[in-house]
Structure formats: C-alpha cells, structure tokens
Coordinates of N, CA and C and ligand atoms in Angstrom, one line a residue:
M1 N 33.6 -11.3 19.2 CA 32.7 -11.3 18.1 C 31.4 -10.6 18.5
P2 N 30.9 -9.6 17.7 CA 29.6 -9.0 18.0 C 28.5 -10.0 17.9
T3 N 27.5 -9.8 18.8 CA 26.3 -10.7 18.8 C 25.2 -10.1 18.0
R4 N 24.8 -10.8 17.0 CA 23.7 -10.4 16.1 C 22.4 -11.1 16.5
A5 N 21.4 -10.3 16.7 CA 20.1 -10.8 17.1 C 19.1 -10.5 16.0
V6 N 18.1 -11.3 15.9 CA 17.0 -11.0 15.0 C 15.7 -11.0 15.8
C7 N 14.8 -10.0 15.5 CA 13.5 -9.9 16.1 C 12.5 -10.2 14.9
P8 N 12.1 -11.4 14.7 CA 11.2 -11.7 13.6 C 9.7 -11.6 13.9
G9 N 8.9 -11.3 12.9 CA 7.5 -11.2 13.2 C 6.7 -10.6 12.0
S10 N 5.4 -10.6 12.1 CA 4.6 -10.1 11.0 C 4.6 -8.5 11.0
F11 N 4.6 -7.9 12.2 CA 4.7 -6.5 12.4 C 3.7 -5.8 11.5
D12 N 2.4 -6.2 11.6 CA 1.4 -5.7 10.7 C 0.3 -4.9 11.4
P13 N 0.6 -3.7 11.9 CA 1.9 -3.0 11.9 C 2.6 -3.1 13.2
V14 N 3.9 -2.5 13.2 CA 4.6 -2.4 14.5 C 3.9 -1.6 15.5
T15 N 3.9 -2.1 16.8 CA 3.2 -1.4 17.8 C 4.2 -0.9 18.8
L16 N 3.8 -0.1 19.8 CA 4.7 0.3 20.9 C 5.2 -0.9 21.7
G17 N 4.4 -1.9 21.8 CA 4.8 -3.1 22.5 C 6.0 -3.8 21.7
H18 N 5.9 -3.9 20.4 CA 7.1 -4.3 19.6 C 8.3 -3.4 19.8
L19 N 8.0 -2.1 19.7 CA 9.1 -1.2 19.8 C 9.9 -1.3 21.2
D20 N 9.1 -1.6 22.2 CA 9.7 -1.8 23.5 C 10.7 -3.0 23.5
I21 N 10.2 -4.1 22.8 CA 11.1 -5.3 22.7 C 12.3 -5.0 21.9
I22 N 12.1 -4.3 20.7 CA 13.2 -4.0 19.8 C 14.2 -3.1 20.6
T23 N 13.7 -2.1 21.3 CA 14.6 -1.2 22.0 C 15.4 -1.9 23.1
R24 N 14.8 -2.8 23.8 CA 15.5 -3.5 24.9 C 16.5 -4.5 24.3
S25 N 16.1 -5.1 23.1 CA 17.1 -6.0 22.4 C 18.3 -5.2 22.0
A26 N 18.0 -4.0 21.5 CA 19.2 -3.2 21.0 C 20.1 -2.8 22.1
A27 N 19.6 -2.8 23.3 CA 20.5 -2.5 24.5 C 21.2 -3.7 24.9
S28 N 20.8 -4.9 24.5 CA 21.5 -6.1 25.0 C 22.3 -6.8 24.0
F29 N 22.1 -6.5 22.7 CA 22.9 -7.2 21.7 C 23.6 -6.1 20.8
D30 N 24.7 -6.5 20.1 CA 25.4 -5.5 19.4 C 24.6 -5.0 18.1
E31 N 24.0 -6.0 17.5 CA 23.2 -5.6 16.3 C 21.9 -6.3 16.4
V32 N 20.8 -5.6 15.9 CA 19.5 -6.2 15.9 C 18.9 -6.0 14.5
V33 N 18.4 -7.1 13.9 CA 17.7 -7.0 12.7 C 16.2 -7.3 13.0
V34 N 15.4 -6.3 12.6 CA 13.9 -6.6 12.7 C 13.5 -7.2 11.4
L35 N 13.1 -8.4 11.4 CA 12.8 -9.1 10.2 C 11.3 -9.3 10.0
I36 N 10.8 -8.7 8.9 CA 9.4 -8.8 8.6 C 9.3 -10.1 7.9
T37 N 8.6 -11.1 8.5 CA 8.6 -12.5 8.1 C 7.2 -12.9 7.7
H38 N 7.1 -13.7 6.7 CA 5.8 -14.2 6.2 C 5.2 -15.1 7.2
N39 N 3.9 -14.9 7.6 CA 3.2 -15.8 8.5 C 2.0 -16.3 7.6
P40 N 2.0 -17.5 7.2 CA 1.0 -18.0 6.2 C -0.4 -18.0 6.9
H41 N -0.5 -17.9 8.2 CA -1.8 -17.9 8.9 C -2.4 -16.5 9.1
K42 N -1.7 -15.5 8.6 CA -2.2 -14.1 8.9 C -2.4 -13.4 7.5
H43 N -3.5 -12.7 7.4 CA -3.7 -11.8 6.2 C -3.5 -10.4 6.6
G44 N -2.6 -9.7 5.9 CA -2.1 -8.4 6.3 C -2.9 -7.2 5.9
M45 N -2.8 -6.1 6.7 CA -3.3 -4.8 6.3 C -2.3 -4.1 5.4
F46 N -1.0 -4.2 5.8 CA 0.1 -3.5 5.1 C 0.9 -4.5 4.3
T47 N 1.5 -4.1 3.2 CA 2.4 -5.0 2.5 C 3.7 -5.1 3.3
A48 N 4.5 -6.1 3.0 CA 5.8 -6.3 3.7 C 6.7 -5.0 3.5
E49 N 6.7 -4.4 2.4 CA 7.5 -3.2 2.2 C 7.0 -2.0 3.0
E50 N 5.6 -1.9 3.1 CA 5.1 -0.8 4.0 C 5.4 -1.1 5.5
R51 N 5.3 -2.4 5.9 CA 5.7 -2.7 7.3 C 7.1 -2.4 7.6
A52 N 8.0 -2.7 6.6 CA 9.4 -2.5 6.8 C 9.7 -1.0 6.9
Q53 N 9.0 -0.2 6.1 CA 9.2 1.3 6.1 C 8.7 1.8 7.4
L54 N 7.6 1.3 8.0 CA 7.1 1.8 9.2 C 8.0 1.5 10.4
V55 N 8.6 0.2 10.4 CA 9.6 -0.1 11.4 C 10.8 0.8 11.3
T56 N 11.3 1.0 10.0 CA 12.4 1.9 9.8 C 12.2 3.3 10.4
E57 N 11.0 3.8 10.2 CA 10.7 5.2 10.7 C 10.6 5.2 12.2
A58 N 10.1 4.0 12.8 CA 10.0 4.0 14.3 C 11.3 3.7 15.0
T59 N 12.3 3.3 14.2 CA 13.6 2.9 14.9 C 14.8 3.7 14.5
T60 N 14.5 4.9 13.8 CA 15.7 5.7 13.3 C 16.6 6.2 14.5
H61 N 16.1 6.2 15.7 CA 16.9 6.7 16.8 C 17.7 5.5 17.4
L62 N 17.6 4.3 16.9 CA 18.4 3.2 17.4 C 19.4 2.8 16.3
P63 N 20.7 3.2 16.5 CA 21.7 3.1 15.4 C 22.1 1.6 15.1
N64 N 21.9 0.7 16.1 CA 22.3 -0.7 15.8 C 21.1 -1.6 15.4
V65 N 20.0 -0.9 15.0 CA 18.9 -1.7 14.5 C 18.7 -1.5 13.0
S66 N 18.5 -2.6 12.3 CA 18.2 -2.5 10.8 C 17.0 -3.3 10.6
V67 N 16.4 -3.2 9.4 CA 15.2 -3.8 9.0 C 15.3 -4.6 7.7
D68 N 14.7 -5.7 7.7 CA 14.8 -6.6 6.5 C 13.5 -7.3 6.3
T69 N 13.3 -7.9 5.1 CA 12.1 -8.7 4.9 C 12.6 -10.1 4.4
W70 N 11.7 -11.1 4.6 CA 12.1 -12.5 4.3 C 10.8 -13.3 4.1
T71 N 10.8 -14.1 3.1 CA 9.6 -15.0 2.8 C 9.9 -16.4 3.1
G72 N 11.1 -16.8 3.4 CA 11.4 -18.2 3.6 C 11.4 -18.6 5.1
L73 N 12.1 -19.7 5.3 CA 12.3 -20.2 6.7 C 13.2 -19.2 7.5
L74 N 12.8 -19.0 8.7 CA 13.6 -18.1 9.5 C 15.0 -18.6 9.7
V75 N 15.2 -19.9 9.9 CA 16.5 -20.4 10.1 C 17.4 -20.3 8.9
D76 N 16.8 -20.3 7.7 CA 17.6 -20.1 6.5 C 18.2 -18.6 6.5
Y77 N 17.4 -17.7 7.0 CA 17.8 -16.3 7.1 C 18.9 -16.2 8.1
T78 N 18.7 -16.8 9.3 CA 19.7 -16.6 10.4 C 21.1 -17.2 10.0
Q79 N 21.0 -18.3 9.2 CA 22.3 -19.0 8.8 C 22.9 -18.2 7.7
R80 N 22.1 -17.6 6.8 CA 22.7 -16.8 5.7 C 23.3 -15.6 6.2
E81 N 22.7 -15.0 7.2 CA 23.1 -13.6 7.7 C 24.1 -13.7 8.9
G82 N 24.4 -14.9 9.4 CA 25.2 -15.0 10.5 C 24.6 -14.5 11.8
I83 N 23.3 -14.7 12.0 CA 22.6 -14.3 13.2 C 22.8 -15.3 14.3
D84 N 23.1 -14.8 15.5 CA 23.4 -15.6 16.6 C 22.2 -16.1 17.4
V85 N 21.2 -15.2 17.6 CA 20.1 -15.5 18.5 C 18.8 -14.9 17.9
I86 N 17.7 -15.5 18.2 CA 16.3 -15.0 17.9 C 15.8 -14.3 19.2
V87 N 15.1 -13.2 19.1 CA 14.5 -12.6 20.3 C 13.0 -12.4 20.0
K88 N 12.3 -12.8 21.0 CA 10.8 -12.7 21.0 C 10.3 -12.1 22.3
G89 N 9.2 -11.4 22.2 CA 8.5 -10.8 23.4 C 7.4 -11.8 23.8
L90 N 7.2 -11.9 25.1 CA 6.2 -12.7 25.7 C 5.2 -11.8 26.5
R91 N 3.9 -11.7 26.1 CA 3.0 -11.0 26.9 C 2.3 -11.8 27.9
S92 N 2.1 -13.1 27.7 CA 1.4 -13.9 28.6 C 1.7 -15.4 28.3
S93 N 1.0 -16.3 29.1 CA 1.2 -17.7 28.9 C 0.7 -18.1 27.5
L94 N -0.2 -17.4 26.9 CA -0.7 -17.7 25.6 C 0.4 -17.5 24.6
D95 N 1.2 -16.4 24.7 CA 2.3 -16.2 23.8 C 3.3 -17.4 24.0
Y96 N 3.5 -17.7 25.3 CA 4.5 -18.8 25.6 C 4.1 -20.1 24.9
E97 N 2.8 -20.5 24.9 CA 2.4 -21.7 24.3 C 2.6 -21.6 22.8
Y98 N 2.4 -20.4 22.2 CA 2.5 -20.2 20.7 C 4.0 -20.3 20.3
E99 N 4.8 -19.7 21.2 CA 6.3 -19.5 20.8 C 7.1 -20.8 21.1
L100 N 6.7 -21.5 22.1 CA 7.5 -22.7 22.5 C 7.9 -23.6 21.4
P101 N 6.8 -24.1 20.7 CA 7.2 -25.1 19.6 C 8.0 -24.5 18.5
M102 N 7.8 -23.2 18.2 CA 8.7 -22.5 17.2 C 10.1 -22.4 17.7
A103 N 10.3 -22.1 19.0 CA 11.7 -22.0 19.5 C 12.3 -23.3 19.4
H104 N 11.6 -24.4 19.8 CA 12.2 -25.8 19.8 C 12.5 -26.2 18.4
M105 N 11.5 -25.9 17.4 CA 11.7 -26.2 16.0 C 13.0 -25.5 15.5
N106 N 13.1 -24.2 15.7 CA 14.2 -23.5 15.2 C 15.5 -24.0 15.8
K107 N 15.5 -24.4 17.1 CA 16.7 -24.9 17.7 C 17.1 -26.3 17.1
R108 N 16.0 -27.1 16.8 CA 16.3 -28.4 16.2 C 16.8 -28.3 14.8
L109 N 16.3 -27.3 14.0 CA 16.7 -27.1 12.6 C 18.1 -26.6 12.5
C110 N 18.6 -25.7 13.3 CA 19.9 -25.2 13.1 C 20.7 -24.9 14.4
G111 N 20.1 -25.2 15.6 CA 20.9 -25.0 16.8 C 20.7 -23.6 17.4
I112 N 19.9 -22.7 16.7 CA 19.9 -21.4 17.2 C 19.0 -21.3 18.5
D113 N 19.4 -20.4 19.4 CA 18.6 -20.2 20.7 C 17.6 -19.1 20.5
T114 N 16.5 -19.1 21.2 CA 15.5 -18.0 21.2 C 15.6 -17.4 22.6
F115 N 15.8 -16.1 22.7 CA 15.7 -15.4 23.9 C 14.4 -14.7 24.1
F116 N 13.7 -14.9 25.2 CA 12.4 -14.3 25.5 C 12.5 -13.1 26.4
L117 N 11.9 -12.0 26.0 CA 11.8 -10.8 26.9 C 10.4 -10.7 27.3
L118 N 10.1 -10.5 28.6 CA 8.8 -10.2 29.0 C 8.4 -8.8 28.7
T119 N 7.2 -8.7 28.0 CA 6.7 -7.4 27.7 C 6.4 -6.6 28.9
E120 N 6.7 -5.3 28.8 CA 6.3 -4.4 29.9 C 4.8 -4.5 30.2
Q121 N 4.4 -4.5 31.4 CA 3.0 -4.8 31.8 C 2.0 -3.9 31.0
H122 N 2.4 -2.6 30.9 CA 1.4 -1.7 30.3 C 1.3 -1.8 28.8
Y123 N 2.1 -2.7 28.2 CA 1.9 -3.0 26.8 C 1.3 -4.4 26.6
G124 N 1.1 -5.1 27.7 CA 0.7 -6.5 27.7 C -0.6 -6.9 26.9
H125 N -1.5 -5.9 26.8 CA -2.7 -6.1 26.1 C -2.7 -5.6 24.6
I126 N -1.6 -5.1 24.2 CA -1.5 -4.5 22.8 C -1.1 -5.6 21.8
S127 N -1.8 -5.7 20.7 CA -1.4 -6.5 19.6 C -1.7 -5.8 18.3
S128 N -1.0 -6.1 17.3 CA -1.3 -5.5 16.0 C -2.8 -5.9 15.6
T129 N -3.2 -7.1 15.8 CA -4.5 -7.6 15.5 C -5.6 -6.8 16.2
L130 N -5.4 -6.6 17.5 CA -6.5 -5.8 18.2 C -6.5 -4.4 17.8
C131 N -5.3 -3.8 17.6 CA -5.2 -2.4 17.2 C -6.0 -2.2 15.9
K132 N -5.8 -3.1 14.9 CA -6.5 -3.0 13.6 C -8.0 -3.1 13.8
E133 N -8.4 -4.1 14.7 CA -9.8 -4.3 14.9 C -10.5 -3.1 15.5
V134 N -9.8 -2.6 16.6 CA -10.4 -1.4 17.3 C -10.4 -0.2 16.3
A135 N -9.4 0.0 15.6 CA -9.3 1.1 14.6 C -10.4 1.0 13.6
R136 N -10.6 -0.2 13.1 CA -11.6 -0.4 12.0 C -13.0 0.0 12.5
Y137 N -13.3 -0.2 13.8 CA -14.6 0.2 14.4 C -14.6 1.7 14.9
G138 N -13.5 2.4 14.6 CA -13.5 3.8 14.9 C -12.9 4.1 16.3
G139 N -12.3 3.1 17.0 CA -11.7 3.4 18.2 C -10.3 4.1 18.1
D140 N -9.9 4.7 19.2 CA -8.6 5.5 19.1 C -7.5 4.6 19.6
V141 N -6.5 4.2 18.7 CA -5.4 3.4 19.1 C -4.1 4.1 19.0
S142 N -4.2 5.5 18.9 CA -3.0 6.2 18.6 C -2.0 6.2 19.7
S143 N -2.4 5.9 21.0 CA -1.5 5.9 22.1 C -0.8 4.5 22.2
M144 N -1.1 3.6 21.3 CA -0.5 2.2 21.3 C 0.4 2.0 20.2
L145 N 0.5 3.0 19.3 CA 1.3 2.9 18.1 C 2.3 4.0 17.9
P146 N 3.5 3.8 17.3 CA 4.4 4.9 17.0 C 3.6 5.9 16.1
E147 N 3.9 7.2 16.2 CA 3.1 8.2 15.5 C 3.0 7.9 14.0
P148 N 4.1 7.6 13.3 CA 3.9 7.4 11.8 C 3.0 6.2 11.5
V149 N 3.0 5.2 12.4 CA 2.2 4.1 12.2 C 0.7 4.4 12.4
A150 N 0.4 5.2 13.4 CA -1.0 5.6 13.6 C -1.5 6.4 12.4
Q151 N -0.7 7.3 11.9 CA -1.0 8.0 10.6 C -1.3 7.1 9.5
A152 N -0.3 6.1 9.3 CA -0.4 5.2 8.2 C -1.7 4.3 8.3
M153 N -2.1 4.0 9.5 CA -3.3 3.1 9.7 C -4.5 3.9 9.4
N154 N -4.5 5.2 9.8 CA -5.7 6.0 9.5 C -5.8 6.2 8.0
A155 N -4.7 6.4 7.3 CA -4.7 6.5 5.8 C -5.2 5.3 5.2
K156 N -4.7 4.1 5.7 CA -5.1 2.8 5.1 C -6.6 2.6 5.3
L157 N -7.1 2.9 6.5 CA -8.5 2.7 6.7 C -9.4 3.6 5.9
S158 N -9.0 4.8 5.6 CA -9.8 5.7 4.8 C -9.9 5.3 3.4
E159 N -8.9 4.4 3.0 CA -8.9 3.8 1.6 C -9.9 2.6 1.5
E160 N -10.2 2.0 2.6 CA -11.0 0.7 2.6 C -12.4 1.0 2.3
Ligands
LIG201 O1 4.4 -11.9 14.6 P1 4.1 -13.4 14.3 O2 3.2 -13.5 13.1 O3 3.5 -14.1 15.5 O4 5.5 -14.1 13.9 C1 5.5 -15.5 13.6 C2 6.7 -15.7 12.6 C3 6.6 -14.8 11.4 C4 8.0 -15.3 13.4 C5 6.8 -17.1 12.2 O5 5.6 -17.5 11.6 C6 8.0 -17.4 11.4 O6 9.1 -17.6 11.8 N1 7.8 -17.5 10.0 C7 8.8 -17.8 9.1 C8 8.7 -19.2 8.5 C9 9.3 -20.2 9.4 O7 10.4 -20.2 9.7 N2 8.4 -21.0 9.9 C10 8.7 -22.1 10.9 C11 8.7 -21.5 12.3 S1 9.3 -22.7 13.4

C-alpha cells in the first residue's frame, strides 16, 4: 500500500524552508499532499487560493506532490482522503512546543502519527511571518523564497 503523507500549514506564503520539508517528504513517502489549512490565529497576506497556486508553482518538479485547501479539522481531511501520516518541520524547540500538543491531539482524535523533520540549519531562521515583515519594511527576502513567491510578494506589497 502506498504511503500518503500530508504537509499541513498556513503557507502564507510558502518559503524555501517549507520547500525543503516538502522535497524531503516527497523523497520519503509515495504521495505528499501540501494542505493549505486555516489557522484561526493568523491573518493572511495571500488568499488560500493564491497560496495554493504559489505552492503548485514551487513544486511542479516534484511529481508525487499535490496541493489542496481545507477549512475544517485536519483529521477530518486525513480520514476522508486516506492519509497515513502528517509531516511537520521543526526549526527549534519553540516549534517543538507549538507542535507537540497538536500532534498529540491529532493522534488522540483519529490515531494518526505526526512525523517531524528537522529543518536544514540554513533555513532555521526563515518563517513566512518574518519574510512578510522584513519585506514590508523594504528588506530583501528574495533569497528565502521560491522565485514566483518573491515576485508575488512584491506585487502584493505594491498594492498595499
Ligand atoms: O503553518 P501553521 O499555521 O503553523 O499550521 C498550523 C495548522 C494550520 C497546521 C493548524 O492550525 C491546523 O491543523 N489547523 C486545522 C484545524 C485543526 O485541525 N485544528 C486542530 C489542530 S490539533
């Protein structure tokens, strides 16, 4: 049976750190769904559709990766779609503290395991939130984002 993994997150927008986790997941699992999921605690720069489009553009070279959006509980999606595992990236102990209760909750809700991949060190300081903040103040974040994402962020900021 092929193993289906999901990489859930806000991806507002997808960074090279995310792309590293997606790429390594795609090398370890038969199929990977990057799921743009609603986080009620975060206010977005891009719509869910725009985020999905940017992830699609950044992952065209990965044939076993697909992209989807979801506004409900993550475990409802994994059960509906026959997903076997959740994959998350960990940059630091702060991410660990944030992710641990979610992994336990998802396990409790439907038995699904969460696999954690350690972020490559040179991506450890990159987050969508910091990239947006630095870019808003005119800083150059183009080396931290896939090329189409850097262009889309510049376009979005020039509209603000
Ligand atoms: O990239 P993020 O914002 O840190 O990802 C968090 C996310 C979207 C994966 C998490 O908020 C989530 O799973 N949301 C879906 C709703 C849900 O299932 N909530 C309960 C999580 S235990």
